[in-house]
mmCIF file of C-alpha atoms in Angstrom:
data_model
loop_
_atom_site.group_PDB
_atom_site.id
_atom_site.type_symbol
_atom_site.label_atom_id
_atom_site.label_comp_id
_atom_site.label_asym_id
_atom_site.label_seq_id
_atom_site.Cartn_x
_atom_site.Cartn_y
_atom_site.Cartn_z
ATOM 1 C CA MET A 1 -6.111 22.631 -5.885
ATOM 2 C CA GLU A 2 -2.330 22.138 -8.450
ATOM 3 C CA LEU A 3 0.267 19.944 -6.353
ATOM 4 C CA ASN A 4 3.474 20.356 -7.148
ATOM 5 C CA LEU A 5 4.257 16.606 -7.587
ATOM 6 C CA VAL A 6 7.543 15.200 -7.095
ATOM 7 C CA VAL A 7 6.887 11.712 -7.888
ATOM 8 C CA LYS A 8 3.346 9.524 -8.508
ATOM 9 C CA MET A 9 3.458 5.956 -8.915
ATOM 10 C CA LYS A 10 1.697 2.654 -9.298
ATOM 11 C CA PHE A 11 1.410 1.011 -5.962
ATOM 12 C CA GLY A 12 0.057 -1.643 -3.900
ATOM 13 C CA ALA A 13 -0.695 -5.125 -5.791
ATOM 14 C CA HIS A 14 0.841 -3.830 -9.320
ATOM 15 C CA LEU A 15 3.368 -3.073 -7.686
ATOM 16 C CA TYR A 16 4.452 -6.045 -6.340
ATOM 17 C CA GLY A 17 3.128 -8.075 -8.985
ATOM 18 C CA THR A 18 -0.338 -9.853 -7.162
ATOM 19 C CA ALA A 19 -2.366 -7.697 -9.020
ATOM 20 C CA THR A 20 -6.127 -9.830 -10.356
ATOM 21 C CA SER A 21 -8.396 -9.115 -12.622
ATOM 22 C CA ASP A 22 -10.206 -7.857 -9.155
ATOM 23 C CA SER A 23 -7.697 -5.786 -7.708
ATOM 24 C CA ASP A 24 -8.131 -1.673 -7.881
ATOM 25 C CA VAL A 25 -5.395 0.583 -8.840
ATOM 26 C CA ASP A 26 -3.057 1.637 -6.334
ATOM 27 C CA TYR A 27 -0.952 4.697 -6.480
ATOM 28 C CA LYS A 28 1.672 6.825 -4.337
ATOM 29 C CA GLY A 29 3.923 10.225 -4.184
ATOM 30 C CA VAL A 30 5.388 12.921 -3.186
ATOM 31 C CA PHE A 31 4.975 17.167 -3.786
ATOM 32 C CA LEU A 32 6.089 19.392 -2.983
ATOM 33 C CA PRO A 33 4.274 22.279 -0.857
ATOM 34 C CA SER A 34 3.414 25.539 -2.037
ATOM 35 C CA LYS A 35 5.264 28.844 -0.668
ATOM 36 C CA LYS A 36 1.898 29.581 1.337
ATOM 37 C CA GLU A 37 1.456 26.324 3.469
ATOM 38 C CA ILE A 38 5.605 26.618 4.115
ATOM 39 C CA LEU A 39 4.694 30.381 5.396
ATOM 40 C CA LEU A 40 1.776 29.496 7.432
ATOM 41 C CA GLY A 41 3.249 26.200 9.143
ATOM 42 C CA ARG A 42 0.304 24.120 7.521
ATOM 43 C CA ILE A 43 1.930 21.627 5.606
ATOM 44 C CA PRO A 44 -0.020 18.170 5.533
ATOM 45 C CA LYS A 45 1.970 15.389 6.087
ATOM 46 C CA CYS A 46 -0.126 13.881 3.449
ATOM 47 C CA LEU A 47 -3.161 13.734 0.597
ATOM 48 C CA TYR A 48 -5.568 11.227 0.387
ATOM 49 C CA TYR A 49 -8.087 11.016 -2.132
ATOM 50 C CA SER A 50 -9.827 7.930 -3.045
ATOM 51 C CA THR A 51 -12.847 7.291 -6.387
ATOM 52 C CA GLY A 52 -14.152 5.020 -3.836
ATOM 53 C CA ASP A 53 -16.367 4.532 -0.629
ATOM 54 C CA ASN A 54 -14.944 3.475 3.079
ATOM 55 C CA LYS A 55 -17.975 1.120 3.433
ATOM 56 C CA THR A 56 -17.514 -1.614 0.697
ATOM 57 C CA LYS A 57 -14.965 -3.045 -0.820
ATOM 58 C CA ASN A 58 -12.916 -1.213 -4.008
ATOM 59 C CA THR A 59 -13.918 -2.199 -7.494
ATOM 60 C CA PRO A 60 -11.258 -2.803 -9.936
ATOM 61 C CA GLU A 61 -13.164 0.545 -11.825
ATOM 62 C CA ASP A 62 -11.758 2.742 -7.801
ATOM 63 C CA VAL A 63 -8.292 4.977 -8.078
ATOM 64 C CA ASP A 64 -6.559 4.920 -4.862
ATOM 65 C CA LEU A 65 -3.700 7.836 -4.447
ATOM 66 C CA GLU A 66 -2.234 8.470 -1.911
ATOM 67 C CA ILE A 67 0.724 11.580 -2.239
ATOM 68 C CA TYR A 68 3.437 12.328 1.231
ATOM 69 C CA SER A 69 4.711 15.564 1.293
ATOM 70 C CA LEU A 70 8.410 15.826 0.528
ATOM 71 C CA HIS A 71 9.265 16.268 4.430
ATOM 72 C CA HIS A 72 6.914 13.709 5.361
ATOM 73 C CA PHE A 73 8.267 10.808 2.963
ATOM 74 C CA ILE A 74 11.744 11.588 4.063
ATOM 75 C CA ASP A 75 11.041 11.380 7.512
ATOM 76 C CA LEU A 76 9.256 7.835 7.074
ATOM 77 C CA ALA A 77 12.724 6.897 4.976
ATOM 78 C CA CYS A 78 14.173 7.743 7.465
ATOM 79 C CA GLN A 79 13.060 5.789 9.993
ATOM 80 C CA GLY A 80 13.099 2.440 7.631
ATOM 81 C CA GLN A 81 9.007 3.314 7.261
ATOM 82 C CA THR A 82 8.264 0.275 4.229
ATOM 83 C CA VAL A 83 6.086 2.253 2.361
ATOM 84 C CA ALA A 84 9.284 4.325 1.399
ATOM 85 C CA MET A 85 11.488 1.844 0.945
ATOM 86 C CA ASP A 86 9.299 0.265 -2.106
ATOM 87 C CA MET A 87 8.958 3.775 -2.617
ATOM 88 C CA LEU A 88 12.835 4.717 -3.359
ATOM 89 C CA HIS A 89 13.101 0.907 -5.194
ATOM 90 C CA ALA A 90 10.172 0.884 -7.864
ATOM 91 C CA PRO A 91 11.597 0.160 -11.044
ATOM 92 C CA ASP A 92 10.991 2.994 -13.375
ATOM 93 C CA SER A 93 8.724 1.604 -15.117
ATOM 94 C CA PHE A 94 5.695 2.220 -12.219
ATOM 95 C CA LEU A 95 6.870 5.833 -12.201
ATOM 96 C CA GLU A 96 4.036 7.898 -14.213
ATOM 97 C CA VAL A 97 5.622 10.897 -12.794
ATOM 98 C CA SER A 98 8.621 11.737 -12.274
ATOM 99 C CA SER A 99 10.589 14.623 -11.560
ATOM 100 C CA GLU A 100 14.806 16.227 -11.002
ATOM 101 C CA VAL A 101 13.862 16.022 -7.701
ATOM 102 C CA TRP A 102 13.333 12.362 -7.589
ATOM 103 C CA ARG A 103 15.428 11.497 -9.311
ATOM 104 C CA ALA A 104 18.228 13.130 -7.309
ATOM 105 C CA ILE A 105 16.605 11.001 -3.818
ATOM 106 C CA ILE A 106 17.113 7.956 -5.795
ATOM 107 C CA ARG A 107 20.624 8.537 -6.562
ATOM 108 C CA GLU A 108 20.785 9.115 -2.925
ATOM 109 C CA ARG A 109 18.524 5.778 -1.658
ATOM 110 C CA HIS A 110 21.781 4.339 0.103
ATOM 111 C CA ARG A 111 21.753 7.185 2.806
ATOM 112 C CA PHE A 112 18.375 5.352 4.065
ATOM 113 C CA TYR A 113 19.034 2.262 4.709
ATOM 114 C CA THR A 114 19.729 1.268 8.356
ATOM 115 C CA LYS A 115 20.668 -1.751 10.259
ATOM 116 C CA ASP A 116 17.927 -0.938 12.250
ATOM 117 C CA ILE A 117 15.077 -3.361 11.388
ATOM 118 C CA GLY A 118 11.842 -1.691 13.929
ATOM 119 C CA SER A 119 9.939 -1.205 10.734
ATOM 120 C CA PHE A 120 10.194 -3.691 9.380
ATOM 121 C CA VAL A 121 9.530 -6.480 12.031
ATOM 122 C CA ASN A 122 6.694 -4.357 12.803
ATOM 123 C CA TYR A 123 5.023 -4.569 9.177
ATOM 124 C CA ALA A 124 5.845 -8.514 9.326
ATOM 125 C CA ARG A 125 4.482 -8.807 12.879
ATOM 126 C CA ARG A 126 0.816 -6.650 10.895
ATOM 127 C CA GLN A 127 1.101 -8.856 8.302
ATOM 128 C CA ALA A 128 1.303 -11.757 9.697
ATOM 129 C CA GLY A 129 -1.640 -11.158 12.444
ATOM 130 C CA LYS A 130 -3.280 -9.937 9.338
ATOM 131 C CA TYR A 131 -3.268 -12.806 6.881
ATOM 132 C CA GLY A 132 -2.567 -15.507 10.314
ATOM 133 C CA ILE A 133 -6.770 -14.702 11.542
ATOM 134 C CA LYS A 134 -7.246 -14.997 7.739
ATOM 135 C CA GLY A 135 -5.284 -18.385 6.650
ATOM 136 C CA SER A 136 -6.562 -20.203 10.372
ATOM 137 C CA ARG A 137 -9.922 -19.323 8.768
ATOM 138 C CA LEU A 138 -9.153 -20.936 5.213
ATOM 139 C CA ASN A 139 -7.592 -24.340 7.152
ATOM 140 C CA ALA A 140 -10.250 -24.478 9.381
ATOM 141 C CA VAL A 141 -12.835 -24.106 6.633
ATOM 142 C CA SER A 142 -11.274 -27.140 4.034
ATOM 143 C CA GLU A 143 -11.110 -28.921 7.241
ATOM 144 C CA ILE A 144 -14.667 -29.266 7.428
ATOM 145 C CA LEU A 145 -14.555 -29.268 3.717
ATOM 146 C CA ALA A 146 -12.790 -32.243 3.757
ATOM 147 C CA MET A 147 -14.923 -33.426 6.683
ATOM 148 C CA LEU A 148 -18.095 -33.048 4.819
ATOM 149 C CA ARG A 149 -17.038 -34.676 1.001
ATOM 150 C CA THR A 150 -16.006 -38.300 3.758
ATOM 151 C CA GLU A 151 -19.238 -38.973 4.872
ATOM 152 C CA GLU A 152 -21.797 -41.026 3.174
ATOM 153 C CA PRO A 153 -24.130 -39.534 1.142
ATOM 154 C CA SER A 154 -27.273 -40.443 3.874
ATOM 155 C CA HIS A 155 -25.675 -38.786 6.570
ATOM 156 C CA ARG A 156 -24.863 -35.735 4.986
ATOM 157 C CA LEU A 157 -27.064 -32.321 6.120
ATOM 158 C CA ARG A 158 -29.143 -31.442 2.746
ATOM 159 C CA THR A 159 -30.496 -27.546 2.984
ATOM 160 C CA VAL A 160 -34.545 -27.118 1.356
ATOM 161 C CA TRP A 161 -34.790 -23.461 -0.502
#
């Protein structure tokens, strides 16, 4: 299937500057639907490709690509969704494919700015919930390790195997 890409960019940890040697590579993009998809009213909102599987964590060799149809991307941007805002502000150095359509969108990105921060608040809540649980578990493990280190060697549990 040949896609008419408006933009394709490196995303995720690479875009945010948090990539490590264990990070996979994520891409986001926008495509123009075909004439046939438009005429039949069958424009997919999003297409997703991955070299990994959904049973295991991605490896550094894995690549994920999520591309939005132009109309869906515009809808996300109008809602102030974080993914759209991040894409609209990605530095040119992260763009692997760019087009005049994308450059026109970037020139007008200020039109998507909104005072309605509901999308950002919901995103922050999801992230806090996700990482808050991980953080409390990590803190609990740290407390246990600290306690075990203060025990007298003769009182420590020994493992045998």
